[in-house]
Short mmCIF file of C-alpha atoms and ligand atoms in Angstrom, two decimals:
data_model
loop_
_atom_site.label_atom_id
_atom_site.label_comp_id
_atom_site.label_asym_id
_atom_site.label_seq_id
_atom_site.Cartn_x
_atom_site.Cartn_y
_atom_site.Cartn_z
CA MET I 112 23.40 11.17 -13.15
CA THR I 113 26.04 8.60 -12.19
CA GLU I 114 27.85 11.27 -10.20
CA HIS I 115 24.75 12.04 -8.17
CA LEU I 116 24.06 8.38 -7.64
CA SER I 117 27.56 7.86 -6.29
CA HIS I 118 26.55 9.87 -3.22
CA LEU I 119 23.48 7.77 -2.54
CA MET I 120 23.46 4.49 -0.72
CA ARG I 121 22.77 1.56 -2.99
CA ALA I 122 19.60 0.51 -1.22
CA TYR I 123 17.54 0.71 -4.43
CA ALA I 124 17.98 -0.79 -7.90
CA ARG I 125 17.05 2.37 -9.76
CA GLN I 126 15.87 2.74 -13.33
CA PRO I 127 17.94 5.28 -15.31
CA VAL I 128 15.07 7.72 -15.71
CA SER I 129 13.87 10.60 -13.58
CA PHE I 130 10.68 12.55 -13.93
CA VAL I 131 10.37 16.29 -13.69
CA ARG I 132 6.62 16.74 -13.66
CA GLY I 133 3.34 14.87 -13.72
CA ARG I 134 -0.36 15.37 -14.23
CA GLY I 135 -2.95 12.80 -13.31
CA ALA I 136 -1.73 9.43 -14.53
CA ARG I 137 0.95 10.92 -16.76
CA LEU I 138 4.59 11.77 -16.13
CA TRP I 139 7.27 13.57 -18.14
CA ASP I 140 11.04 13.29 -18.02
CA ALA I 141 13.46 16.18 -18.60
CA GLN I 142 13.42 15.54 -22.36
CA GLY I 143 9.64 15.96 -22.41
CA VAL I 144 8.95 12.28 -23.04
CA GLU I 145 5.55 11.27 -21.71
CA TYR I 146 4.93 8.14 -19.65
CA LEU I 147 1.80 6.44 -18.38
CA ASP I 148 1.90 5.70 -14.66
CA ALA I 149 0.52 2.27 -13.71
CA ILE I 150 2.06 2.19 -10.21
CA ALA I 151 1.21 5.56 -8.64
CA GLY I 152 4.46 5.72 -6.67
CA VAL I 153 3.64 2.24 -5.35
CA ALA I 154 0.04 2.87 -4.31
CA VAL I 155 0.74 6.39 -3.01
CA THR I 156 -0.47 8.98 -5.54
CA SER I 157 -3.97 7.59 -5.89
CA LEU I 158 -5.32 11.05 -6.84
CA GLY I 159 -2.69 11.30 -9.55
CA HIS I 160 0.23 13.66 -9.86
CA ALA I 161 -0.02 17.39 -9.27
CA HIS I 162 -3.65 17.24 -8.15
CA PRO I 163 -4.63 20.92 -8.11
CA GLU I 164 -6.61 20.75 -4.86
CA ILE I 165 -3.78 18.94 -3.06
CA ALA I 166 -1.26 21.43 -4.41
CA ALA I 167 -3.45 24.33 -3.27
CA VAL I 168 -4.02 23.00 0.24
CA ILE I 169 -0.30 22.32 0.71
CA ALA I 170 0.51 25.87 -0.36
CA GLU I 171 -2.16 27.40 1.83
CA GLN I 172 -1.26 25.45 4.96
CA ALA I 173 2.47 25.94 4.37
CA GLY I 174 1.79 29.66 4.43
CA MET I 175 -0.01 29.33 7.78
CA LEU I 176 1.64 26.66 9.92
CA LEU I 177 3.74 23.57 9.23
CA HIS I 178 4.68 22.21 12.58
CA THR I 179 4.27 22.95 16.24
CA SER I 180 4.71 19.76 18.27
CA ASN I 181 2.57 17.08 19.82
CA VAL I 182 3.17 18.96 23.06
CA PHE I 183 0.17 21.00 21.89
CA ARG I 184 -3.28 20.26 20.54
CA ILE I 185 -3.34 20.06 16.74
CA ASP I 186 -6.79 20.78 15.31
CA TRP I 187 -6.21 19.13 11.93
CA GLN I 188 -4.99 15.99 13.69
CA GLU I 189 -8.18 15.83 15.76
CA THR I 190 -10.28 16.39 12.63
CA LEU I 191 -8.44 13.66 10.72
CA GLY I 192 -8.77 11.23 13.62
CA GLU I 193 -12.51 11.86 13.70
CA ARG I 194 -12.85 11.52 9.91
CA LEU I 195 -10.92 8.23 9.81
CA GLY I 196 -12.93 6.99 12.77
CA ALA I 197 -16.18 7.68 10.93
CA LEU I 198 -14.94 5.72 7.90
CA THR I 199 -13.57 2.73 9.79
CA GLY I 200 -15.42 2.44 13.10
CA MET I 201 -12.13 2.91 14.93
CA GLN I 202 -12.19 5.15 17.99
CA LYS I 203 -8.67 6.53 18.35
CA ALA I 204 -5.76 7.37 16.06
CA PHE I 205 -2.01 7.76 16.41
CA PHE I 206 -0.31 9.63 13.57
CA CYS I 207 3.18 9.08 12.25
CA ASN I 208 5.07 9.50 8.97
CA SER I 209 5.22 6.13 7.24
CA GLY I 210 3.79 2.66 7.01
CA ALA I 211 6.55 1.04 9.00
CA GLU I 212 5.96 3.50 11.83
CA ALA I 213 2.23 2.82 11.76
CA ASN I 214 2.97 -0.89 12.17
CA GLU I 215 5.51 -0.15 14.91
CA ALA I 216 2.72 1.57 16.82
CA ALA I 217 0.43 -1.42 16.26
CA LEU I 218 3.11 -3.86 17.43
CA LYS I 219 3.80 -1.79 20.53
CA LEU I 220 0.06 -1.77 21.28
CA ALA I 221 -0.04 -5.57 20.91
CA ARG I 222 2.84 -5.98 23.35
CA LEU I 223 1.31 -3.56 25.85
CA CYS I 224 -1.93 -5.47 25.60
CA GLY I 225 -0.08 -8.72 26.29
CA HIS I 226 1.71 -7.33 29.32
CA GLN I 227 -1.59 -6.10 30.68
CA LYS I 228 -2.81 -9.69 30.52
CA GLY I 229 0.30 -10.84 32.36
CA ILE I 230 2.00 -12.34 29.30
CA ALA I 231 5.74 -11.69 29.68
CA THR I 232 6.69 -12.57 26.08
CA PRO I 233 3.71 -11.62 23.92
CA ARG I 234 3.78 -12.88 20.37
CA VAL I 235 2.13 -11.66 17.18
CA LEU I 236 0.95 -14.04 14.49
CA VAL I 237 2.17 -12.97 11.04
CA MET I 238 1.93 -14.41 7.54
CA GLU I 239 4.33 -16.05 5.13
CA ASN I 240 5.13 -13.58 2.34
CA GLY I 241 3.70 -10.73 4.41
CA PHE I 242 5.25 -7.28 4.18
CA HIS I 243 5.09 -4.72 6.96
CA GLY I 244 8.11 -2.45 6.47
CA ARG I 245 11.87 -2.19 6.80
CA THR I 246 12.51 -1.17 10.39
CA ILE I 247 13.87 -3.97 12.55
CA ALA I 248 10.48 -4.78 14.10
CA THR I 249 8.52 -4.61 10.86
CA LEU I 250 11.25 -6.47 8.95
CA SER I 251 11.03 -9.17 11.61
CA ALA I 252 7.27 -9.27 11.12
CA SER I 253 7.64 -9.50 7.34
CA GLY I 254 7.79 -12.93 5.73
CA ASN I 255 10.54 -12.48 3.20
CA PRO I 256 13.76 -14.29 4.18
CA ALA I 257 15.67 -12.61 1.32
CA LYS I 258 14.92 -9.15 2.73
CA GLN I 259 15.78 -10.26 6.26
CA ALA I 260 19.13 -11.77 5.29
CA GLY I 261 22.06 -9.92 6.81
CA PHE I 262 20.07 -8.14 9.52
CA ALA I 263 20.10 -10.70 12.32
CA PRO I 264 19.38 -10.70 15.14
CA LEU I 265 15.79 -10.07 14.19
CA LEU I 266 13.24 -9.18 16.81
CA PRO I 267 11.65 -12.14 18.60
CA GLY I 268 7.95 -12.26 19.31
CA PHE I 269 6.51 -13.37 15.96
CA LEU I 270 4.92 -16.63 14.86
CA ARG I 271 4.46 -17.21 11.15
CA VAL I 272 1.75 -19.16 9.32
CA PRO I 273 0.78 -19.47 5.63
CA HIS I 274 -1.43 -16.66 4.29
CA ASP I 275 -5.14 -17.36 3.71
CA ASP I 276 -4.97 -20.68 5.59
CA ILE I 277 -7.42 -20.72 8.50
CA ASP I 278 -6.44 -24.23 9.61
CA ALA I 279 -2.87 -23.07 10.15
CA VAL I 280 -4.13 -20.34 12.47
CA ARG I 281 -6.62 -22.64 14.16
CA SER I 282 -3.93 -25.19 14.94
CA LEU I 283 -2.15 -22.57 17.05
CA ALA I 284 -5.25 -21.57 19.00
CA GLY I 285 -4.94 -22.93 22.49
CA GLN I 286 -1.41 -24.18 21.75
CA SER I 287 0.37 -20.84 22.09
CA PRO I 288 -0.88 -18.87 25.08
CA ASP I 289 1.61 -16.08 24.28
CA ILE I 290 -0.21 -15.00 21.11
CA VAL I 291 -1.85 -11.61 21.57
CA ALA I 292 -2.55 -10.46 18.03
CA VAL I 293 -2.68 -11.31 14.35
CA LEU I 294 -1.15 -8.88 11.85
CA ILE I 295 -2.21 -9.40 8.24
CA GLU I 296 -2.64 -7.62 4.90
CA PRO I 297 -6.10 -8.24 3.36
CA VAL I 298 -4.30 -8.42 0.02
CA GLN I 299 -0.58 -9.10 0.14
CA GLY I 300 1.08 -6.44 -1.98
CA GLU I 301 4.84 -7.04 -1.96
CA GLY I 302 4.01 -10.71 -1.48
CA GLY I 303 2.68 -10.93 -5.05
CA ILE I 304 -0.94 -9.67 -4.95
CA ARG I 305 -2.41 -12.47 -2.87
CA VAL I 306 -6.02 -11.79 -1.95
CA ALA I 307 -7.16 -13.27 1.35
CA SER I 308 -10.61 -14.80 0.84
CA THR I 309 -13.58 -13.18 2.55
CA ASP I 310 -14.36 -16.51 4.28
CA TYR I 311 -10.85 -16.60 5.66
CA LEU I 312 -11.05 -13.05 7.01
CA ARG I 313 -14.43 -13.77 8.62
CA GLU I 314 -13.17 -16.95 10.27
CA LEU I 315 -10.04 -15.16 11.37
CA ARG I 316 -12.21 -12.49 12.99
CA MET I 317 -14.22 -15.18 14.84
CA LEU I 318 -11.08 -16.99 15.95
CA CYS I 319 -9.57 -13.74 17.25
CA ASP I 320 -12.75 -13.08 19.22
CA GLN I 321 -12.71 -16.59 20.70
CA GLN I 322 -9.04 -16.42 21.62
CA GLY I 323 -8.98 -12.81 22.78
CA TRP I 324 -6.45 -11.90 20.08
CA LEU I 325 -6.35 -8.47 18.46
CA LEU I 326 -7.06 -8.52 14.73
CA MET I 327 -4.64 -5.97 13.29
CA LEU I 328 -4.98 -5.20 9.59
CA ASP I 329 -2.11 -3.71 7.65
CA GLU I 330 -4.09 -1.59 5.16
CA ILE I 331 -1.09 0.50 4.20
CA GLN I 332 -1.31 -0.61 0.57
CA THR I 333 -4.91 -1.86 0.40
CA GLY I 334 -6.51 1.07 2.22
CA MET I 335 -7.86 4.37 0.92
CA GLY I 336 -9.97 2.92 -1.86
CA ARG I 337 -7.29 0.88 -3.58
CA THR I 338 -9.19 -2.44 -3.58
CA GLY I 339 -12.56 -1.00 -4.57
CA ALA I 340 -13.75 -0.32 -1.02
CA TRP I 341 -12.44 2.30 1.38
CA PHE I 342 -10.56 -0.49 3.17
CA GLY I 343 -9.79 -4.05 2.13
CA TYR I 344 -11.42 -5.68 5.16
CA GLN I 345 -14.78 -4.14 4.22
CA HIS I 346 -15.15 -6.70 1.42
CA ALA I 347 -15.43 -9.32 4.17
CA GLY I 348 -17.85 -7.29 6.28
CA ILE I 349 -15.67 -7.60 9.38
CA VAL I 350 -14.32 -4.95 11.74
CA PRO I 351 -10.71 -5.24 12.90
CA ASP I 352 -9.35 -3.99 16.24
CA VAL I 353 -6.39 -2.13 14.78
CA ILE I 354 -5.80 -0.70 11.30
CA THR I 355 -2.58 0.73 9.94
CA LEU I 356 -2.54 3.22 7.06
CA ALA I 357 0.04 5.24 5.14
CA LYS I 358 0.83 5.28 1.38
CA ALA I 359 -2.23 6.93 -0.27
CA LEU I 360 -3.37 8.69 2.91
CA GLY I 361 -1.35 11.78 1.97
CA ASN I 362 -1.22 11.26 -1.82
CA GLY I 363 2.57 11.63 -1.57
CA PHE I 364 2.77 13.86 1.45
CA PRO I 365 4.26 11.54 4.12
CA ILE I 366 1.77 10.46 6.76
CA GLY I 367 0.93 7.21 8.51
CA ALA I 368 -1.77 6.27 10.99
CA CYS I 369 -2.48 3.55 13.49
CA LEU I 370 -6.19 3.36 14.31
CA ALA I 371 -7.77 1.28 17.05
CA ARG I 372 -11.05 0.58 18.78
CA GLY I 373 -11.99 -0.89 22.11
CA ALA I 374 -9.66 -1.14 25.09
CA VAL I 375 -6.55 -1.17 22.92
CA ALA I 376 -7.42 2.31 21.65
CA ASP I 377 -6.72 3.66 25.12
CA LEU I 378 -3.62 1.65 25.95
CA PHE I 379 -0.92 4.23 25.27
CA ALA I 380 -0.42 6.42 28.30
CA PRO I 381 1.26 9.82 27.84
CA GLY I 382 4.96 9.26 27.16
CA GLN I 383 4.65 5.66 25.98
CA HIS I 384 4.83 6.45 22.29
CA GLY I 385 5.55 9.46 20.14
CA SER I 386 6.81 11.01 16.92
CA THR I 387 8.34 14.44 16.38
CA PHE I 388 6.81 15.03 12.96
CA GLY I 389 3.83 12.70 13.30
CA GLY I 390 0.47 14.30 12.65
CA ASN I 391 1.64 17.83 11.98
CA PRO I 392 -0.93 20.36 10.75
CA LEU I 393 0.24 20.17 7.13
CA ALA I 394 0.21 16.37 6.86
CA CYS I 395 -3.16 16.05 8.56
CA ARG I 396 -4.80 18.78 6.54
CA VAL I 397 -3.54 17.19 3.32
CA ALA I 398 -4.94 13.81 4.42
CA CYS I 399 -8.31 15.45 5.22
CA THR I 400 -8.33 16.88 1.71
CA VAL I 401 -7.48 13.46 0.25
CA LEU I 402 -10.50 12.04 2.11
CA ASP I 403 -12.71 14.88 0.84
CA ILE I 404 -11.70 14.30 -2.77
CA MET I 405 -11.97 10.51 -2.57
CA ALA I 406 -15.45 10.75 -1.06
CA ARG I 407 -16.68 13.49 -3.39
CA ASP I 408 -15.40 11.75 -6.53
CA GLY I 409 -16.47 8.27 -5.39
CA LEU I 410 -12.96 6.93 -5.95
CA PRO I 411 -13.23 3.67 -3.98
CA MET I 412 -16.17 2.71 -6.21
CA ARG I 413 -14.29 3.89 -9.28
CA ALA I 414 -11.42 1.61 -8.25
CA ALA I 415 -13.86 -1.31 -8.18
CA VAL I 416 -15.19 -0.50 -11.65
CA LEU I 417 -11.81 0.23 -13.20
CA GLY I 418 -10.27 -2.78 -11.47
CA GLU I 419 -12.83 -5.08 -13.09
CA ARG I 420 -12.04 -3.52 -16.43
CA LEU I 421 -8.29 -3.87 -15.92
CA LEU I 422 -8.53 -7.51 -14.80
CA ALA I 423 -10.91 -8.45 -17.60
CA GLY I 424 -8.83 -6.62 -20.18
CA LEU I 425 -5.60 -8.27 -19.06
CA ARG I 426 -7.18 -11.72 -18.92
CA LYS I 427 -8.55 -11.33 -22.41
CA ALA I 428 -5.30 -9.95 -23.82
CA LEU I 429 -3.09 -12.54 -22.13
CA VAL I 430 -5.29 -15.62 -22.32
CA ALA I 431 -3.18 -17.25 -25.01
CA HIS I 432 0.14 -16.22 -23.52
CA PRO I 433 2.01 -19.36 -22.45
CA GLY I 434 4.17 -17.60 -19.85
CA VAL I 435 1.29 -16.14 -17.85
CA ARG I 436 0.46 -18.25 -14.80
CA ALA I 437 -2.26 -16.07 -13.31
CA VAL I 438 -3.88 -12.65 -13.51
CA ARG I 439 -5.35 -11.76 -10.14
CA GLY I 440 -6.26 -8.84 -7.95
CA GLN I 441 -8.87 -6.77 -6.21
CA GLY I 442 -9.84 -3.29 -7.38
CA LEU I 443 -6.86 -1.43 -8.79
CA MET I 444 -4.38 -3.80 -7.18
CA VAL I 445 -3.52 -6.29 -9.87
CA GLY I 446 -0.81 -8.90 -10.31
CA ILE I 447 0.27 -10.84 -13.38
CA GLU I 448 2.26 -13.87 -12.34
CA LEU I 449 4.66 -15.20 -14.96
CA ASP I 450 6.44 -18.52 -15.12
CA GLN I 451 9.89 -16.95 -14.90
CA ASP I 452 11.89 -14.08 -13.47
CA CYS I 453 10.59 -10.89 -15.07
CA LYS I 454 12.42 -8.12 -13.23
CA ALA I 455 13.88 -6.91 -16.56
CA LEU I 456 10.35 -6.00 -17.70
CA VAL I 457 10.35 -2.88 -15.50
CA GLY I 458 13.10 -1.29 -17.61
CA ARG I 459 11.65 -2.57 -20.88
CA ALA I 460 8.21 -1.21 -20.01
CA LEU I 461 9.77 2.23 -19.53
CA THR I 462 11.85 2.33 -22.69
CA GLU I 463 9.61 0.38 -25.05
CA GLN I 464 6.14 1.22 -23.75
CA ARG I 465 6.65 4.42 -21.72
CA LEU I 466 4.81 2.63 -18.96
CA LEU I 467 5.60 2.48 -15.23
CA ILE I 468 5.13 -0.97 -13.71
CA THR I 469 6.74 -2.84 -10.82
CA VAL I 470 7.71 -6.44 -10.40
CA THR I 471 7.46 -8.10 -7.04
CA ARG I 472 8.72 -11.47 -5.86
CA ASP I 473 10.70 -11.69 -9.15
CA THR I 474 7.87 -13.21 -11.14
CA THR I 475 4.81 -11.02 -10.60
CA ILE I 476 4.10 -7.79 -12.44
CA ARG I 477 2.26 -5.51 -10.06
CA LEU I 478 -0.07 -2.80 -11.36
CA LEU I 479 -1.34 -0.07 -9.04
CA PRO I 480 -2.72 2.68 -11.28
CA PRO I 481 -3.98 5.92 -9.74
CA LEU I 482 -7.67 5.76 -8.84
CA ILE I 483 -8.35 8.85 -10.98
CA CYS I 484 -7.52 6.95 -14.20
CA ASN I 485 -10.13 7.02 -16.90
CA GLU I 486 -11.27 4.03 -18.96
CA VAL I 487 -9.06 4.99 -21.89
CA GLN I 488 -6.01 4.96 -19.68
CA ILE I 489 -6.92 1.58 -18.19
CA ASP I 490 -7.31 0.16 -21.70
CA GLU I 491 -4.00 1.74 -22.65
CA ILE I 492 -2.29 0.04 -19.69
CA VAL I 493 -3.72 -3.29 -20.89
CA ARG I 494 -2.51 -2.62 -24.42
CA ARG I 495 1.00 -1.69 -23.37
CA VAL I 496 1.37 -4.60 -20.93
CA ALA I 497 0.12 -7.01 -23.60
CA HIS I 498 2.63 -5.60 -26.10
CA LEU I 499 5.39 -5.90 -23.56
CA LEU I 500 4.61 -9.54 -22.91
CA THR I 501 3.95 -10.60 -26.46
CA HIS I 502 6.75 -8.83 -28.31
CA GLY I 503 10.48 -9.45 -28.14
CA SER I 504 12.73 -7.04 -26.25
CA ASP I 505 14.27 -5.76 -29.51
CA ARG I 506 10.97 -4.32 -30.70
CA GLU I 507 10.64 -0.54 -30.45
CA LEU I 508 6.99 0.37 -30.48
CA PRO I 509 6.03 3.69 -31.97
CA ALA I 510 2.82 4.33 -30.12
CA CYS I 511 4.02 5.43 -26.69
CA GLY I 512 2.98 8.83 -25.53
CA VAL I 513 1.44 9.69 -28.87
CA VAL I 514 -1.55 7.40 -28.71
CA ALA I 515 -4.83 9.12 -28.06
CA GLN I 516 -3.07 12.02 -26.43
CA THR I 517 -6.27 13.94 -25.87
CA ALA I 518 -8.22 10.93 -24.67
CA LEU I 519 -5.45 10.18 -22.17
CA THR I 520 -5.83 13.60 -20.62
CA ALA I 521 -7.86 12.95 -17.50
C1 LIG S 389 4.54 -0.07 1.89
C2 LIG S 389 4.06 -0.95 2.95
C3 LIG S 389 4.56 -0.87 4.26
C4 LIG S 389 5.70 0.04 4.64
O1 LIG S 389 5.42 1.38 4.46
P1 LIG S 389 6.62 2.46 4.49
O2 LIG S 389 5.91 3.78 4.39
O3 LIG S 389 7.52 2.16 3.34
O4 LIG S 389 7.32 2.28 5.78
C5 LIG S 389 3.99 -1.68 5.21
N1 LIG S 389 2.99 -2.54 4.92
C6 LIG S 389 2.50 -2.65 3.67
C7 LIG S 389 1.40 -3.61 3.40
C8 LIG S 389 3.03 -1.88 2.64
O5 LIG S 389 2.56 -2.01 1.40
#
């Protein structure tokens, strides 16, 4: 293990466990120990692990055609663009391979739009604690000084305001003629599960209309049913101009998308943007299948129901816990903010509770269970998190993996 790691760059603080197979919300390591997955690969495997229909479509398409090139028409790409358009009201799509790339496309569109208006140095309004990726442009757009440290010079062209604060945005209207767009997550994920209020999103939409700014929503983590609607902005009843997607769109098969409507949807001229792998037949067909399954099984609605259960369960279990500052979230995107650094809980959750969790911003436990979870599994996540927070680190709990084995089988 250590030998292998020595050949990998140290970009990640890795837990000393690796999984060899999964099924639904469950994972197994090489020793056959079973774990419950409450993070879904960080909001990626929303249909769970080893979904049989996803596995089958990957195998079938791999046996037909993986990749040609965007030099040619790609039928599955056209189908996926149409399907996503029908769900979102967007008119055109650009496909890529990751969230950061989807945001890069959005940022390039914003700049093109600015230049068309005669703005030489277009700027994009972004949020404190926002997260948009790790490429230089998306790192520059992100609002985490710790993650930016060491990578100067960052890209210019961003203005930052506090999240969910309409007055902060309003105070810039009219003051900064270079602003062309606002880029925002409806619920900040890496930023600690911060839900933007529906009033804020509505007022932001109105302000963007008044000012002629593009409203660009980073739905990479919130999209695809995660928050209890297909997309996070739908809770506010607004329609953005640009939407970026990735994470759950391929259920683990890499794919990202930048969707747009209106004039901005037609801004890229041939040759102005591109991606070798982006939108290949395999990725797009997998994403179409993900959409089929999510629609057929009503998973966005399930996320709303299960999310309520998870939030209520956690609040009830943790109400008397002195270290818990807040339990908040939307759908199956839930954060538990503690009063101190809790990064060590990730390792303890694995060894003591056989539970996968993440911690973001040092003090917030982030739960992102797969949308295919059943009620028993949600209750089990609550139970294990509560145990983790209410028992000392020396306590070995017997129940993991054995509890209600049959009931846990989705
Ligand atoms: C994960 C994430 C990204 C970056 O996606 P990558 O695929 O890692 O590049 C961007 N924005 C948000 C909101 C994310 O959660």
